[in-house]
Amino acid sequence: NAGVTQTPKFQVLKTGQSMTLQCAQDMNHNSMYWYRQDPGMGLRLIYYSASEGTTDKGEVPNGYNVSRLNKREFSLRLESAAPSQTSVYFCASRSEIGQGIYGYTFGSGTRLTVV
Amino acid sequence: AQKITQTQPGMFVQEKEAVTLDCTYDTSDQSYGLFWYKQPSSGEMIFLIYQGSYDEQNATEGRYSLNFQKARKSANLVISASQLGDSAMYFCAMREFPGGSYIPTFGRGTSLIVHP
């Protein structure tokens, strides 16, 4: 999706390894979000950032850390990956989706497998 | 309790027919927004339609319409004249504004399969 770039698209980790999922938006948005998607569970909020330098926990923050060092980038870090963190991860930013209407633009997702 | 409930894990519809995907929500806020997103098998999240809590008319976008019943707290998506390309997961979402931050909450989704 235009405007929100996630990397990598795919990743396989061994249990205990660490990694950082990168997300960048070029639309000058304040609010950014990290979700995980699991079958039958929909999208669950991990962390969000209302503005540069601020972050808050969402519904399922355990095992994750985030960093919002500037307005453009919002990264998600797994310090010690566990098989339960196998999921598809989406980054999103709050964006204008119509005239005066604000919704959410998503990145293309990262499919993470922890073995 | 779930804030967004989608009771239909899977739906089937014949091509060219209309289909309704159910969504109920739970909020005590007066101001909120409701969204529907489509996720095809390729995985991207595609915005379909938006309804604000103060909008008196149901939102429409081409073949998509949102049947907004505020008193019942329901925001059903109606797809008219289904096409094969409508086969996908559909997510209902609600945006609230707790403590000054916009937080979107998603339902568990409905898988729609359109038969030729």
Coordinates of C-alpha atoms in Angstrom, one line a residue:
Chain A
N1 CA 0.0 0.0 0.0
A2 CA 1.2 3.4 -0.9
G3 CA 2.6 5.4 2.0
V4 CA 3.4 2.6 4.5
T5 CA 6.4 0.4 4.0
Q6 CA 7.1 -2.7 6.0
T7 CA 10.2 -4.8 6.0
P8 CA 10.9 -7.6 5.8
K9 CA 8.0 -9.4 4.1
F10 CA 9.0 -12.8 5.3
Q11 CA 11.2 -14.0 8.2
V12 CA 12.0 -17.3 9.9
L13 CA 13.5 -17.1 13.3
K14 CA 14.7 -19.7 15.7
T15 CA 13.3 -19.6 19.3
G16 CA 15.3 -17.1 21.3
Q17 CA 16.5 -15.1 18.4
S18 CA 15.8 -11.4 18.2
M19 CA 14.7 -9.2 15.3
T20 CA 13.2 -5.8 14.5
L21 CA 10.4 -5.3 12.1
Q22 CA 10.6 -1.9 10.4
C23 CA 7.8 0.4 9.4
A24 CA 8.0 3.7 7.7
Q25 CA 5.4 6.1 6.4
D26 CA 5.9 9.1 4.2
M27 CA 2.6 10.8 4.7
N28 CA 3.6 12.8 7.8
H29 CA 1.1 11.0 10.0
N30 CA 1.2 11.3 13.8
S31 CA -0.5 8.0 14.8
M32 CA 1.0 4.6 14.0
Y33 CA 0.1 1.1 15.0
W34 CA 1.4 -2.4 15.1
Y35 CA -1.0 -5.3 14.8
R36 CA -0.7 -9.1 14.7
Q37 CA -3.1 -11.2 12.7
D38 CA -3.7 -14.8 13.7
P39 CA -6.3 -17.2 12.2
G40 CA -9.7 -16.7 13.7
M41 CA -8.5 -13.8 15.9
G42 CA -8.6 -10.9 13.6
L43 CA -6.1 -8.1 14.1
R44 CA -5.0 -7.4 17.6
L45 CA -3.2 -4.3 18.6
I46 CA 0.3 -4.8 20.0
Y47 CA 1.5 -1.2 20.5
Y48 CA 0.6 2.2 19.1
S49 CA 2.2 5.6 18.9
A50 CA 0.1 8.7 19.0
S51 CA 3.1 11.0 18.1
E52 CA 6.8 11.0 17.7
G53 CA 8.5 9.9 21.0
T54 CA 5.4 8.4 22.6
T55 CA 4.3 4.8 22.7
D56 CA 1.5 2.9 24.5
K57 CA 0.6 -0.7 25.0
G58 CA -2.3 -2.3 23.1
E59 CA -4.1 -5.5 23.7
V60 CA -1.2 -8.0 23.3
P61 CA 2.1 -6.2 24.2
N62 CA 3.9 -9.0 26.0
G63 CA 7.1 -10.1 24.3
Y64 CA 7.4 -7.0 22.2
N65 CA 9.0 -3.6 22.4
V66 CA 8.6 -0.6 20.1
S67 CA 10.4 2.5 19.2
R68 CA 9.2 5.8 17.6
L69 CA 12.3 7.8 17.3
N70 CA 10.9 10.1 14.6
K71 CA 7.6 10.8 12.9
R72 CA 8.3 8.6 10.0
E73 CA 9.4 5.3 11.5
F74 CA 7.8 3.0 14.1
S75 CA 9.7 -0.3 14.7
L76 CA 8.6 -3.4 16.5
R77 CA 11.2 -5.6 18.3
L78 CA 11.1 -9.1 19.4
E79 CA 13.9 -9.6 22.0
S80 CA 13.6 -13.3 22.4
A81 CA 11.3 -14.9 19.8
A82 CA 8.8 -17.6 20.8
P83 CA 6.8 -19.9 18.6
S84 CA 3.6 -18.2 19.9
Q85 CA 4.8 -15.1 18.1
T86 CA 4.4 -16.8 14.8
S87 CA 2.0 -14.5 13.0
V88 CA 1.4 -11.9 10.3
Y89 CA 2.4 -8.5 11.5
F90 CA 0.9 -5.3 10.1
C91 CA 1.9 -1.7 10.6
A92 CA -0.6 1.0 10.0
S93 CA -0.8 4.8 10.2
R94 CA -3.8 7.1 10.6
S95 CA -4.4 8.8 7.4
E96 CA -6.9 10.8 5.4
I97 CA -8.9 8.3 3.4
G98 CA -11.5 10.7 2.1
Q99 CA -12.4 14.4 2.3
G100 CA -12.0 15.1 6.0
I101 CA -12.3 11.4 6.8
Y102 CA -9.5 9.7 8.7
G103 CA -8.9 6.0 8.6
Y104 CA -6.0 3.7 8.5
T105 CA -3.5 2.8 5.8
F106 CA -1.7 -0.5 6.2
G107 CA 1.6 -1.8 5.2
S108 CA 1.8 -5.1 3.2
G109 CA 2.5 -7.2 6.3
T110 CA 5.4 -9.3 7.6
R111 CA 4.9 -13.1 7.8
L112 CA 7.0 -14.3 10.7
T113 CA 7.6 -17.9 11.6
V114 CA 9.4 -18.8 14.8
V115 CA 10.6 -22.4 14.9
Chain B
A1 CA -16.2 -8.5 26.0
Q2 CA -15.4 -7.9 22.4
K3 CA -15.8 -4.4 21.1
I4 CA -16.4 -5.6 17.6
T5 CA -18.3 -8.8 17.0
Q6 CA -18.6 -10.5 13.6
T7 CA -20.7 -13.6 14.1
Q8 CA -20.3 -15.1 10.7
P9 CA -16.9 -16.9 10.3
G10 CA -17.8 -17.8 6.7
M11 CA -20.3 -16.8 4.2
F12 CA -21.1 -18.1 0.7
V13 CA -22.9 -16.2 -2.0
Q14 CA -23.7 -16.7 -5.7
E15 CA -22.2 -14.4 -8.2
K16 CA -24.4 -11.4 -8.9
E17 CA -26.4 -11.8 -5.7
A18 CA -26.3 -9.4 -2.7
V19 CA -24.8 -10.4 0.6
T20 CA -24.8 -8.9 4.1
L21 CA -21.9 -9.3 6.5
D22 CA -22.8 -8.6 10.1
C23 CA -21.0 -6.4 12.5
T24 CA -22.1 -5.3 16.0
Y25 CA -20.0 -3.0 18.2
D26 CA -19.8 -2.0 21.8
T27 CA -18.9 1.5 22.9
S28 CA -20.0 4.1 25.5
D29 CA -18.5 6.9 23.4
Q30 CA -20.8 9.3 21.5
S31 CA -18.3 10.0 18.9
Y32 CA -16.8 7.0 17.0
G33 CA -16.1 5.8 13.5
L34 CA -16.9 2.5 11.9
F35 CA -14.9 0.9 9.0
W36 CA -14.9 -2.1 6.8
Y37 CA -11.7 -3.5 5.3
K38 CA -11.2 -6.2 2.7
Q39 CA -8.3 -8.6 2.8
P40 CA -7.9 -10.7 -0.3
S41 CA -5.7 -13.8 -0.4
S42 CA -2.7 -11.7 -1.3
G43 CA -2.9 -10.3 2.3
E44 CA -3.1 -6.5 1.9
M45 CA -5.7 -4.6 3.9
I46 CA -8.0 -2.5 1.6
F47 CA -10.3 0.2 3.0
L48 CA -13.8 -0.2 1.8
I49 CA -16.2 2.2 3.6
Y50 CA -16.5 4.5 6.6
Q51 CA -19.5 5.6 8.8
G52 CA -19.2 8.2 11.4
S53 CA -21.4 8.0 14.5
Y54 CA -23.0 11.3 13.7
D55 CA -23.7 10.5 10.1
E56 CA -27.5 10.3 9.6
Q57 CA -27.3 8.6 6.2
N58 CA -25.9 5.2 5.5
A59 CA -22.5 5.3 3.8
T60 CA -22.2 4.0 0.2
E61 CA -19.2 3.4 -2.0
G62 CA -20.1 1.9 -5.3
R63 CA -21.4 -1.7 -4.7
Y64 CA -20.7 -1.4 -0.9
S65 CA -23.1 0.1 1.5
L66 CA -23.1 0.2 5.3
N67 CA -26.3 -0.5 7.1
F68 CA -25.9 1.6 10.2
Q69 CA -28.4 1.0 13.0
K70 CA -27.1 3.1 15.9
A71 CA -29.6 2.0 18.5
R72 CA -28.8 -1.6 17.8
K73 CA -25.1 -0.8 17.6
S74 CA -24.8 -2.6 14.3
A75 CA -22.9 -1.7 11.1
N76 CA -23.5 -4.4 8.6
L77 CA -21.8 -4.3 5.2
V78 CA -23.9 -4.9 2.2
I79 CA -22.3 -6.0 -1.1
S80 CA -24.6 -5.8 -4.0
A81 CA -24.1 -7.8 -7.3
S82 CA -21.3 -9.9 -5.9
Q83 CA -18.3 -10.6 -8.1
L84 CA -15.8 -13.4 -8.0
G85 CA -13.2 -10.9 -7.0
D86 CA -15.2 -10.1 -3.8
S87 CA -14.0 -13.4 -2.3
A88 CA -11.9 -12.4 0.6
M89 CA -11.8 -11.8 4.4
Y90 CA -13.8 -8.8 5.6
F91 CA -13.0 -7.0 8.8
C92 CA -15.2 -4.6 10.6
A93 CA -13.4 -2.0 12.8
M94 CA -14.3 0.8 15.2
R95 CA -12.3 3.9 16.0
E96 CA -12.6 5.3 19.5
F97 CA -10.8 8.2 21.0
P98 CA -9.9 7.2 24.6
G99 CA -7.5 9.6 26.3
G100 CA -6.7 11.6 23.2
S101 CA -5.5 8.7 21.0
Y102 CA -7.3 7.2 18.1
I103 CA -7.4 3.5 18.6
P104 CA -8.9 1.2 16.0
T105 CA -10.3 -2.1 17.1
F106 CA -11.0 -4.9 14.6
G107 CA -13.4 -7.8 14.6
R108 CA -12.3 -11.4 13.9
G109 CA -13.4 -11.2 10.3
T110 CA -15.8 -13.0 7.9
S111 CA -14.6 -15.1 5.1
L112 CA -16.7 -14.5 2.0
I113 CA -16.6 -16.9 -0.9
V114 CA -18.4 -16.0 -4.1
H115 CA -19.5 -18.9 -6.3
P116 CA -19.8 -18.6 -10.0

